[in-house]
Short mmCIF file of C-alpha atoms and ligand atoms in Angstrom, two decimals:
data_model
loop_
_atom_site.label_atom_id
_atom_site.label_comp_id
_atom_site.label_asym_id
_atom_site.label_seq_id
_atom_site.Cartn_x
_atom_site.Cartn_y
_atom_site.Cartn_z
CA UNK A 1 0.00 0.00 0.00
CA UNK A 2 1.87 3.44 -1.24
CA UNK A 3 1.24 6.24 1.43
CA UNK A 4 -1.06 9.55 0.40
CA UNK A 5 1.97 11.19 -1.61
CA UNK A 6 1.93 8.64 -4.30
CA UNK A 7 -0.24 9.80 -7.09
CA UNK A 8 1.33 13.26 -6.92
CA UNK A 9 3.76 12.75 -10.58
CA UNK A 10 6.82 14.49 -10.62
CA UNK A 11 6.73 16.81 -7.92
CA UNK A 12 9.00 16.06 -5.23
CA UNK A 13 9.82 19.66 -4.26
CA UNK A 14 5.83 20.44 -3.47
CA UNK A 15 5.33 16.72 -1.74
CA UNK A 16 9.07 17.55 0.85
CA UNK A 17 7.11 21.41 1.90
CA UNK A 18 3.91 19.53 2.37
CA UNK A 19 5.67 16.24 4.40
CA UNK A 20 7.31 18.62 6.19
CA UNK A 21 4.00 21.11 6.79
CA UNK A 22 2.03 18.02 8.13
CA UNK A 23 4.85 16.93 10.15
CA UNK A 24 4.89 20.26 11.77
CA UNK A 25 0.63 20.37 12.13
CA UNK A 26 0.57 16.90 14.09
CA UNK A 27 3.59 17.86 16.52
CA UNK A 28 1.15 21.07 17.37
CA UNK A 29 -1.57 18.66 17.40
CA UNK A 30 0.28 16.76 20.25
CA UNK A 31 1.60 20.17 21.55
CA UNK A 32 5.22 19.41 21.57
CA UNK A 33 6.32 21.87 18.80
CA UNK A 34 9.71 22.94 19.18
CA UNK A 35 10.88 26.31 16.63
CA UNK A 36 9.34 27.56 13.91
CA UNK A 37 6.64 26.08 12.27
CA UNK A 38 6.46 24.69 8.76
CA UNK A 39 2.24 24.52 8.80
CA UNK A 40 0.48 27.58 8.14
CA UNK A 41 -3.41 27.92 7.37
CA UNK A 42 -3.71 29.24 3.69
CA UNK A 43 -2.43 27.23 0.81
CA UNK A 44 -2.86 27.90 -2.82
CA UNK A 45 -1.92 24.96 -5.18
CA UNK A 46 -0.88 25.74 -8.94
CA UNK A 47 0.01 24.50 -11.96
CA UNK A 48 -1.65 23.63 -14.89
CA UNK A 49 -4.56 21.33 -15.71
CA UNK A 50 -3.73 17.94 -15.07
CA UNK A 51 -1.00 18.57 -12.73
CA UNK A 52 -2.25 17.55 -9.66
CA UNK A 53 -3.48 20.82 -7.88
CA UNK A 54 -6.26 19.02 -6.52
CA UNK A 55 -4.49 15.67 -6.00
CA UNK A 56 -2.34 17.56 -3.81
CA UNK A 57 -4.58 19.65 -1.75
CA UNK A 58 -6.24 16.20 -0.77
CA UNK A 59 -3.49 14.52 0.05
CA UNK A 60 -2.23 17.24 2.20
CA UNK A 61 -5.48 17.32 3.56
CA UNK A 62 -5.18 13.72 4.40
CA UNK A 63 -1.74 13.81 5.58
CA UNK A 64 -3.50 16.52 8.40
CA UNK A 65 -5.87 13.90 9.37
CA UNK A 66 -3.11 11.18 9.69
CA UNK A 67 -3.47 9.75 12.70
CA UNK A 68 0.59 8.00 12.55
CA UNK A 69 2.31 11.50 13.04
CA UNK A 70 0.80 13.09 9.99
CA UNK A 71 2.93 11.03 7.70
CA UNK A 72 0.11 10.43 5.51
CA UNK A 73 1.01 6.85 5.94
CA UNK A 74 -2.32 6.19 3.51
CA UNK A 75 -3.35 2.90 5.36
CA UNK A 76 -4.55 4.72 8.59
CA UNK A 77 -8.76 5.26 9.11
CA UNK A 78 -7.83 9.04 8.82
CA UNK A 79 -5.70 9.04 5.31
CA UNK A 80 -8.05 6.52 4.24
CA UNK A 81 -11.20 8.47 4.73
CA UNK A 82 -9.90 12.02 3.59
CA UNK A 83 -8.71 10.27 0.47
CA UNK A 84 -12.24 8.73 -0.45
CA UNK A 85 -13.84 12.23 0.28
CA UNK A 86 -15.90 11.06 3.73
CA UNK A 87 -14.11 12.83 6.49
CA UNK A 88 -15.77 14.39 8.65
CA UNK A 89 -13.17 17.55 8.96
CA UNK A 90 -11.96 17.58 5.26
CA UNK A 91 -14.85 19.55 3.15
CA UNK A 92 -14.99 20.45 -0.40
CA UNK A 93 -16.35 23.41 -2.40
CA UNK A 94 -18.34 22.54 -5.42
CA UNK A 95 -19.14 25.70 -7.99
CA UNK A 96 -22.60 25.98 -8.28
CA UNK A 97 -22.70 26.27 -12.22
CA UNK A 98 -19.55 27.72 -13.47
CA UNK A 99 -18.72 29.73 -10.36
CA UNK A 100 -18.46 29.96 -6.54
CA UNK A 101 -21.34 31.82 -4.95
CA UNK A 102 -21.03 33.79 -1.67
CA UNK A 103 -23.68 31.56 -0.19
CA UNK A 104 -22.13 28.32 -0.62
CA UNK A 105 -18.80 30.14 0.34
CA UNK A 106 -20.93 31.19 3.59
CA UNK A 107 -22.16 28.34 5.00
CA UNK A 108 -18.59 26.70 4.71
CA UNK A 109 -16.67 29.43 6.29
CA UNK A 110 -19.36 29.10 9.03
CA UNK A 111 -19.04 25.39 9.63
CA UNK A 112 -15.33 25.67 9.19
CA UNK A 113 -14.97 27.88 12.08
CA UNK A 114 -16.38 24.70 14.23
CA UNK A 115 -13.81 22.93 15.84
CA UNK A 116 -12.63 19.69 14.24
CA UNK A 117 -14.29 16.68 15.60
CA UNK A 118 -11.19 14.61 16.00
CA UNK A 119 -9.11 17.06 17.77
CA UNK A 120 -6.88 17.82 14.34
CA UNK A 121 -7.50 19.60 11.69
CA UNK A 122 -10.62 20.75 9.39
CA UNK A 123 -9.54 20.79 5.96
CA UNK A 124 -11.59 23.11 3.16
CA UNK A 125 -10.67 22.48 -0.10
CA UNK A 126 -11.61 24.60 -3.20
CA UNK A 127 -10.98 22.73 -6.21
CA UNK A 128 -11.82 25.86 -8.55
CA UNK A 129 -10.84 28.87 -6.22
CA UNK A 130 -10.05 30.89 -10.06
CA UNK A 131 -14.15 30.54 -9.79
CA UNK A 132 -15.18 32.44 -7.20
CA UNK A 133 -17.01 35.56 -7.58
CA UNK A 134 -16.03 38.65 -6.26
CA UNK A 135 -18.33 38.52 -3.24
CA UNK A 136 -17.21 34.89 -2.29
CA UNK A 137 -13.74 35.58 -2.67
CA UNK A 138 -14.40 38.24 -0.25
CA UNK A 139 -16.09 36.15 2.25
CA UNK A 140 -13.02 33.38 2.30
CA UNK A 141 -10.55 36.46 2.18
CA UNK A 142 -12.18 37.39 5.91
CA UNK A 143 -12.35 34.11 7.26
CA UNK A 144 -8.65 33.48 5.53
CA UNK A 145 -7.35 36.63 7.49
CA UNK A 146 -8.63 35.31 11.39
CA UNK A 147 -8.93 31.50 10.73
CA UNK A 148 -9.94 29.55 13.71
CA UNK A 149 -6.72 27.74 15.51
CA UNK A 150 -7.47 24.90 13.73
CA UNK A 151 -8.60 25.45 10.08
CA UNK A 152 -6.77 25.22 7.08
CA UNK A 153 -7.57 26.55 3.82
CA UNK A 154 -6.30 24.52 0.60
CA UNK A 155 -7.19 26.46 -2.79
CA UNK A 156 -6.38 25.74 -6.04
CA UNK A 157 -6.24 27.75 -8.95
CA UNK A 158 -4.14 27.78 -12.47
CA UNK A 159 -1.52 30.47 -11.60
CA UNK A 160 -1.63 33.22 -9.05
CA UNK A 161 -2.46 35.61 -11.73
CA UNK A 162 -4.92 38.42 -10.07
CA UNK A 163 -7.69 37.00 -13.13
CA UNK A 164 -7.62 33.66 -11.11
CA UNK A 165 -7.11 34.48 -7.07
CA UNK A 166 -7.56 37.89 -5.85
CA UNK A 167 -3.99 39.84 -4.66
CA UNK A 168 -5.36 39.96 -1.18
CA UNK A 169 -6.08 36.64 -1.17
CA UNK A 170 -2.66 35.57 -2.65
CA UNK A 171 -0.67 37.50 -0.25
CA UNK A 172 -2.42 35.28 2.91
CA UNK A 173 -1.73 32.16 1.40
CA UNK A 174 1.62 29.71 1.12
CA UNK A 175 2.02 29.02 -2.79
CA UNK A 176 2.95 25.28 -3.59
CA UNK A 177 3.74 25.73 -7.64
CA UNK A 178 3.33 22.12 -8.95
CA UNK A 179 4.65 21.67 -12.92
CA UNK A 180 3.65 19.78 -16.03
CA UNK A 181 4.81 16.41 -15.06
CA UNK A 182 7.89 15.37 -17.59
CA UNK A 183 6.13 12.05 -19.31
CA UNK A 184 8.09 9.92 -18.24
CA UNK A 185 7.64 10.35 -14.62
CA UNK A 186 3.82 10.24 -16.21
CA UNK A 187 4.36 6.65 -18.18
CA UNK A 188 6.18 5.56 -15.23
CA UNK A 189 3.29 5.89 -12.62
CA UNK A 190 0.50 4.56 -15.38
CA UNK A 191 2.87 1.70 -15.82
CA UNK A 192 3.14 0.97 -11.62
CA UNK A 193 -0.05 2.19 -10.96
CA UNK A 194 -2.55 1.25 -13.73
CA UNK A 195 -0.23 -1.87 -14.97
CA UNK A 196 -0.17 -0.38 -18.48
CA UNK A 197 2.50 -1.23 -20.57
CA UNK A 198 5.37 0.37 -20.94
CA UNK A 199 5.32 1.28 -24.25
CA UNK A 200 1.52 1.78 -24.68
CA UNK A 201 2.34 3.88 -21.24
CA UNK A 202 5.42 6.14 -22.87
CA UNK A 203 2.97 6.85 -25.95
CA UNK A 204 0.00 8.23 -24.11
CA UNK A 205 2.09 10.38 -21.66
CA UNK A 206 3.62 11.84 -24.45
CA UNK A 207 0.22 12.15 -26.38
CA UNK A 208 -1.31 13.72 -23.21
CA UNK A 209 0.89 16.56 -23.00
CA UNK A 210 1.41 16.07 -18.91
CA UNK A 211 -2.41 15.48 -18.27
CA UNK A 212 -1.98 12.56 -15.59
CA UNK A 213 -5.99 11.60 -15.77
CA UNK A 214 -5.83 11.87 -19.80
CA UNK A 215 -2.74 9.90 -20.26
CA UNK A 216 -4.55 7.32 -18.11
CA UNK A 217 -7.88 7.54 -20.15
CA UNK A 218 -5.78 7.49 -23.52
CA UNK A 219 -3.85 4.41 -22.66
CA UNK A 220 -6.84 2.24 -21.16
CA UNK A 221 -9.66 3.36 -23.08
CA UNK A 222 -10.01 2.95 -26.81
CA UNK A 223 -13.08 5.35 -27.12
CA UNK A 224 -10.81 7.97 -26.09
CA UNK A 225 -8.33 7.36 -28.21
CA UNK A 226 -10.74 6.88 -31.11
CA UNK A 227 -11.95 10.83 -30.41
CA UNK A 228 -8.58 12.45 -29.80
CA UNK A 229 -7.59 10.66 -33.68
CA UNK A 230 -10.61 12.37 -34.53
CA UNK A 231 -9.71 15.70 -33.30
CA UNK A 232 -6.25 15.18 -34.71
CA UNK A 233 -8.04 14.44 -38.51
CA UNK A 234 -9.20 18.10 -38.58
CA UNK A 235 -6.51 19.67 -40.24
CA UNK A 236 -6.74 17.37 -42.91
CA UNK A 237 -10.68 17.95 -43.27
CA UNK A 238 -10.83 21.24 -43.52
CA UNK A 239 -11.03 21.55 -47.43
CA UNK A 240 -13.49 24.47 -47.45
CA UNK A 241 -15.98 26.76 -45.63
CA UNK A 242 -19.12 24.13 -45.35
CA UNK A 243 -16.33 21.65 -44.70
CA UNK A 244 -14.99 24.21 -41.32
CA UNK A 245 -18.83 24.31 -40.00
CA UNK A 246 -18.62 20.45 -40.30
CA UNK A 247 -15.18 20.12 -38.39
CA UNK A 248 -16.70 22.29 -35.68
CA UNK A 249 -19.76 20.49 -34.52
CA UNK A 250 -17.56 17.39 -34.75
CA UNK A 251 -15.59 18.51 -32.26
CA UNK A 252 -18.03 20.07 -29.62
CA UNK A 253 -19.85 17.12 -29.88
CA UNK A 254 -16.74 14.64 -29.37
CA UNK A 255 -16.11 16.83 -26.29
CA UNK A 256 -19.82 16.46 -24.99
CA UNK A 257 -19.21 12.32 -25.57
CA UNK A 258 -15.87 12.42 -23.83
CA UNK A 259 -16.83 14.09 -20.94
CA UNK A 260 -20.40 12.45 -20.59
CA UNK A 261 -17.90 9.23 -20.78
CA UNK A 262 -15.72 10.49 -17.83
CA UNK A 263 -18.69 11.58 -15.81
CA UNK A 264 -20.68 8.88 -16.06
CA UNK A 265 -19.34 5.91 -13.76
CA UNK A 266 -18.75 8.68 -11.06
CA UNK A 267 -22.14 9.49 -11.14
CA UNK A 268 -23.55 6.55 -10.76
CA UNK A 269 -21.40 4.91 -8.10
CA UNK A 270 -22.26 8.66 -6.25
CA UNK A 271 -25.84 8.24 -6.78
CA UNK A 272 -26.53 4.35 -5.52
CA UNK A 273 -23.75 5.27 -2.38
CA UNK A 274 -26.48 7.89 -1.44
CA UNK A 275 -29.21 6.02 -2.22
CA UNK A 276 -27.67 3.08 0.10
CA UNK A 277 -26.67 5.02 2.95
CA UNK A 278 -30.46 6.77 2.76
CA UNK A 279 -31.55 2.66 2.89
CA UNK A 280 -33.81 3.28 0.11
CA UNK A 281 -36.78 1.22 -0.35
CA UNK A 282 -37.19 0.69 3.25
CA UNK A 283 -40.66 0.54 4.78
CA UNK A 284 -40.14 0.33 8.47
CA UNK A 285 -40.85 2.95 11.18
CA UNK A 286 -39.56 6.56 10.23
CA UNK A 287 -38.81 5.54 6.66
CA UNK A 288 -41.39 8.52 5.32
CA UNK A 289 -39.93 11.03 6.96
CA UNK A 290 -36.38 9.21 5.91
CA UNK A 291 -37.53 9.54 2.61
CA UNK A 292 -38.52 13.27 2.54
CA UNK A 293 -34.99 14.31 3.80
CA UNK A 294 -33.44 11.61 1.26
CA UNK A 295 -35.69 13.51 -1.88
CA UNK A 296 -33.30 16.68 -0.45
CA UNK A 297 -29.78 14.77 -0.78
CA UNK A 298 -30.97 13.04 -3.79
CA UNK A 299 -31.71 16.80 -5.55
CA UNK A 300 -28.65 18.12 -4.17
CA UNK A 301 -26.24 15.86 -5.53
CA UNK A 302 -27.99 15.73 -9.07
CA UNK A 303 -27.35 19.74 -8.77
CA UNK A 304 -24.01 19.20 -7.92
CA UNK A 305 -23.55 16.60 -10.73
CA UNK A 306 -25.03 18.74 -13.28
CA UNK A 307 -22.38 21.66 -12.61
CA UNK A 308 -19.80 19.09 -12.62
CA UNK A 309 -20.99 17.91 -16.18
CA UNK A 310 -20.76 21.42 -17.17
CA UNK A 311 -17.05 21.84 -16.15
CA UNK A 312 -15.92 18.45 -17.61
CA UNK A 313 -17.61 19.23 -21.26
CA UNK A 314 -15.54 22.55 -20.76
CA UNK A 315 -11.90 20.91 -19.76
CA UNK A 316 -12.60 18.23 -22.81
CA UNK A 317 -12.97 21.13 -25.32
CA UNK A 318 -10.16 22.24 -24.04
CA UNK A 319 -7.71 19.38 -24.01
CA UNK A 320 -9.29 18.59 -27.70
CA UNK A 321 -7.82 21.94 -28.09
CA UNK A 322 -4.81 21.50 -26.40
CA UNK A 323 -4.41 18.67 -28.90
CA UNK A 324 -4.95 20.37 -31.54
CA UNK A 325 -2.41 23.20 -30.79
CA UNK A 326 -0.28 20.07 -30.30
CA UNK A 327 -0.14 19.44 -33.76
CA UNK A 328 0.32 23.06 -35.31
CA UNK A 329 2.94 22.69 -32.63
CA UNK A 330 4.61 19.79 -34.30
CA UNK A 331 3.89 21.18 -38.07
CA UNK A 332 6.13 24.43 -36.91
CA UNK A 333 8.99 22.11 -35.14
CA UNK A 334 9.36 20.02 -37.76
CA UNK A 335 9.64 23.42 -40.45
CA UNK A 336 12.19 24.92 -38.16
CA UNK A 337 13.60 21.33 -37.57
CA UNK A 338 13.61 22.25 -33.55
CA UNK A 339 15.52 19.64 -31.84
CA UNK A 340 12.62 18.99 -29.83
CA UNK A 341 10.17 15.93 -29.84
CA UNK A 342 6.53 16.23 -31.00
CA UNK A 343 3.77 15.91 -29.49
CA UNK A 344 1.76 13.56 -31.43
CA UNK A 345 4.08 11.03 -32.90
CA UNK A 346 1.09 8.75 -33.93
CA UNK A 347 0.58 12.23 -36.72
CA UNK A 348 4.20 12.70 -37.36
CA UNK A 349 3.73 11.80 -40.94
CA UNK A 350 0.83 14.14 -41.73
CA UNK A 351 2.46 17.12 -39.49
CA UNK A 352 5.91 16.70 -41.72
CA UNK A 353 3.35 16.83 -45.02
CA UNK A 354 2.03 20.02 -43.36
CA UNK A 355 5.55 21.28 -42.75
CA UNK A 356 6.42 21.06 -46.41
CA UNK A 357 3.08 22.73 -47.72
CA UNK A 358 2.65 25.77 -45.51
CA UNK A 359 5.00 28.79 -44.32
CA UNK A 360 6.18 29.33 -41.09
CA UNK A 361 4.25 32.42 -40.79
CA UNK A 362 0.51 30.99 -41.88
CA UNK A 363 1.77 27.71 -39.82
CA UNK A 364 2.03 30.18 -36.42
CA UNK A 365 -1.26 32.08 -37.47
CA UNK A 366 -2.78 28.40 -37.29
CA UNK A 367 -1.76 27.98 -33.69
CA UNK A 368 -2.65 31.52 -32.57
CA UNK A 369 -6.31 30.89 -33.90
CA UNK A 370 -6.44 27.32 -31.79
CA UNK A 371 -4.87 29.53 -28.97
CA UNK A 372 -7.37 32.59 -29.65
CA UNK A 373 -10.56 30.22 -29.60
CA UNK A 374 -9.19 28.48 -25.98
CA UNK A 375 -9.18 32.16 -25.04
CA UNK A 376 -12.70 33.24 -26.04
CA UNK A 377 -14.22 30.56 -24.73
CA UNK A 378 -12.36 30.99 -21.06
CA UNK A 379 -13.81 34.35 -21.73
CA UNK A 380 -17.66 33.08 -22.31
CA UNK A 381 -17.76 33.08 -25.59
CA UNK A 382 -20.08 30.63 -26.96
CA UNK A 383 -17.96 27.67 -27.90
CA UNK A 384 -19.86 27.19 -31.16
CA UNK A 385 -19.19 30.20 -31.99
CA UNK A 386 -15.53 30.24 -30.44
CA UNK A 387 -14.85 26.75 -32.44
CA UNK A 388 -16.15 27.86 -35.78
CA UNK A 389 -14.25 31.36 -36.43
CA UNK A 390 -11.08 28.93 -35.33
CA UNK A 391 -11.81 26.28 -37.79
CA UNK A 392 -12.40 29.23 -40.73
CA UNK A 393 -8.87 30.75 -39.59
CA UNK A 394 -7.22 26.95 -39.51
CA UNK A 395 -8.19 26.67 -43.03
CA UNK A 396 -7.58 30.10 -44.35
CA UNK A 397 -4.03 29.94 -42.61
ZN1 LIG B 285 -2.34 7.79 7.91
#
């Protein structure tokens, strides 16, 4: 059994601070804290998608609720049941929609303030603290600036940018900068972890660009590789105007499959977990009332799976994007004949084709319109719209 640390891919700096932070938060725990302390209560994970921001901030949060000296030892009731998301201290903030409301960021600044039931640490985690709105941001910033003795905040965002976490905000917080994990330290974990093979295992690191969960998907399920070949056929497909509008619902709608795919088994094991802890279908004294308070949870998680569907056809656009940009990438290496390695290897022959047929300069344009359209739709642009002025500019060059 590998201790909490274990899925975090190439980022030994981050996991030594956090070791030593949790160290540090179970010796005040115990009260025998000698010198300065290496805990502190704000923490802002960064680094981009697929790095691990929120891998991290839950296995720090586990490592707090360690109950072997905060070693995150991973086989201990406390690691265990931060890690599977049902400890009692460790709570997490879902975005209602596509951001953080101040009433949501209420209510758990309130309860956070309680004191943690085991004596250690409560844990609140904001997986998508770049989505806060202005008024929730303020309400963390106050509890962030007095937190009780023994709360810790854990937020992760992109980059400390002011568009993703406010300046005030920032300046309270420890940063822990996590990086794109090199692939091999990606194909090595997918090969211990997953028992993929090596070579299948080198392939979709690279492919993935340093997305941990995607390299996983792309080496274990053939569905998603099936939709990331067709992302990578577009350049080839667009051969006029009708032929752009084509290319474009193709994609939104390979992003809607992919991320109803990743969605779906979480769902359901979510929904019949509920459904058996509620004891539904039971008849026996009290199970009315049972029932009524079960209809509640029941609508409350389909709310919060609903915003999470949202978000995940979002990130797949994007990665199909990232893919995309991927292979412009590769057509402009192999012109300049970088001493690099592409990207998409699998697409090496069409991207050299590419190379020979287009100029550097209408080559770059190509990757500045994939790069525009990521931007527009980060900005709420529609991404029909977003998708289709990208796919005219692809083809125009
Ligand atoms: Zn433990």
């Amino acid at each position: 059994m590998s201790d909490v640390w274990a899925d975090l891919v190439g980022q030994g700096e981050a996991v030594e601070v956090l070791r030593r932070a949790a160290g540090s938060a179970a010796r005040i725990v115990t009260g025998t804290v000698t010198g300065p302390s290496a805990m502190t209560h704000a923490w802002i994970f960064t680094g981009p998608p697929g790095s691990g921001r929120s891998v991290a901030a839950r296995a720090f949060a586990a490592a707090l609720q360690c109950e072997r000296d905060g070693s995150g030892c991973g086989e201990c009731h406390g690691c265990h049941t931060a890690l599977g998301g049902t400890h009692a201290d460790v709570r997490f903030v879902v975005p209602d929609g596509l951001s953080i409301g101040v009433n949501e960021m209420r209510k758990l600044v309130l309860r956070a303030s309680s004191a943690p039931s085991n004596g250690r640490w409560q844990a609140v985690v904001v997986e998508d603290a770049d989505r806060l709105t202005e008024q929730a941001g303020n309400a963390l910033l106050k509890a962030i600036e007095e937190p009780p003795p023994r709360t810790v905040f854990l937020l992760c965002t992109p980059s400390t940018h002011p568009d993703d976490i406010s300046v005030t905000i920032r300046s309270r917080c420890r940063v822990i900068p996590l990086r794109q994990p090199p692939a091999d330290a990606v194909a090595e974990v997918l090969t211990r972890r997953d028992g993929v093979k090596p070579d299948v295992a080198a392939w979709a690191a690279a492919a993935a660009q340093g997305h941990v969960g995607r390299a996983k998907r792309l080496a274990g399920d053939a569905d998603a590789r099936k939709r990331r070949e067709a992302v990578l056929a577009v350049p080839r497909r667009l051969t006029g105007i009708g032929a752009c509008f084509d290319a474009a619902s193709a994609l939104i709608e390979a992003a809607e499959a992919e991320s109803a795919s990743a969605v779906a088994e979480t769902d359901t094991s979510e929904r019949s977990a509920l459904e058996q802890a509620l004891g539904a279908g039971g008849t026996g004294r009290g199970a009315a009332g049972a029932m009524r308070g079960a209809a509640g949870q029941l609508k409350d998680l389909e709310k919060r799976q609903r915003s999470r569907a949202t978000r995940s056809q979002r990130d797949a656009l994007d990665r199909a994007l990232v893919d995309l940009a991927g292979f412009y990438r590769d057509v402009l290496i192999t012109k300049l004949k970088a001493p690099v390695a592409v990207v998409h290897s699998d697409t090496a022959e069409q991207s050299a084709a590419a190379a020979e047929k287009w100029t550097s300069e209408s080559t770059l344009r190509r990757l500045e319109a994939v790069l525009a359209c990521r931007e527009a739709i980060d900005l709420n642009v529609k991404p029909k719209i977003a998708v289709e002025a990208m796919m005219v500019n692809l083809w125009r060059g």
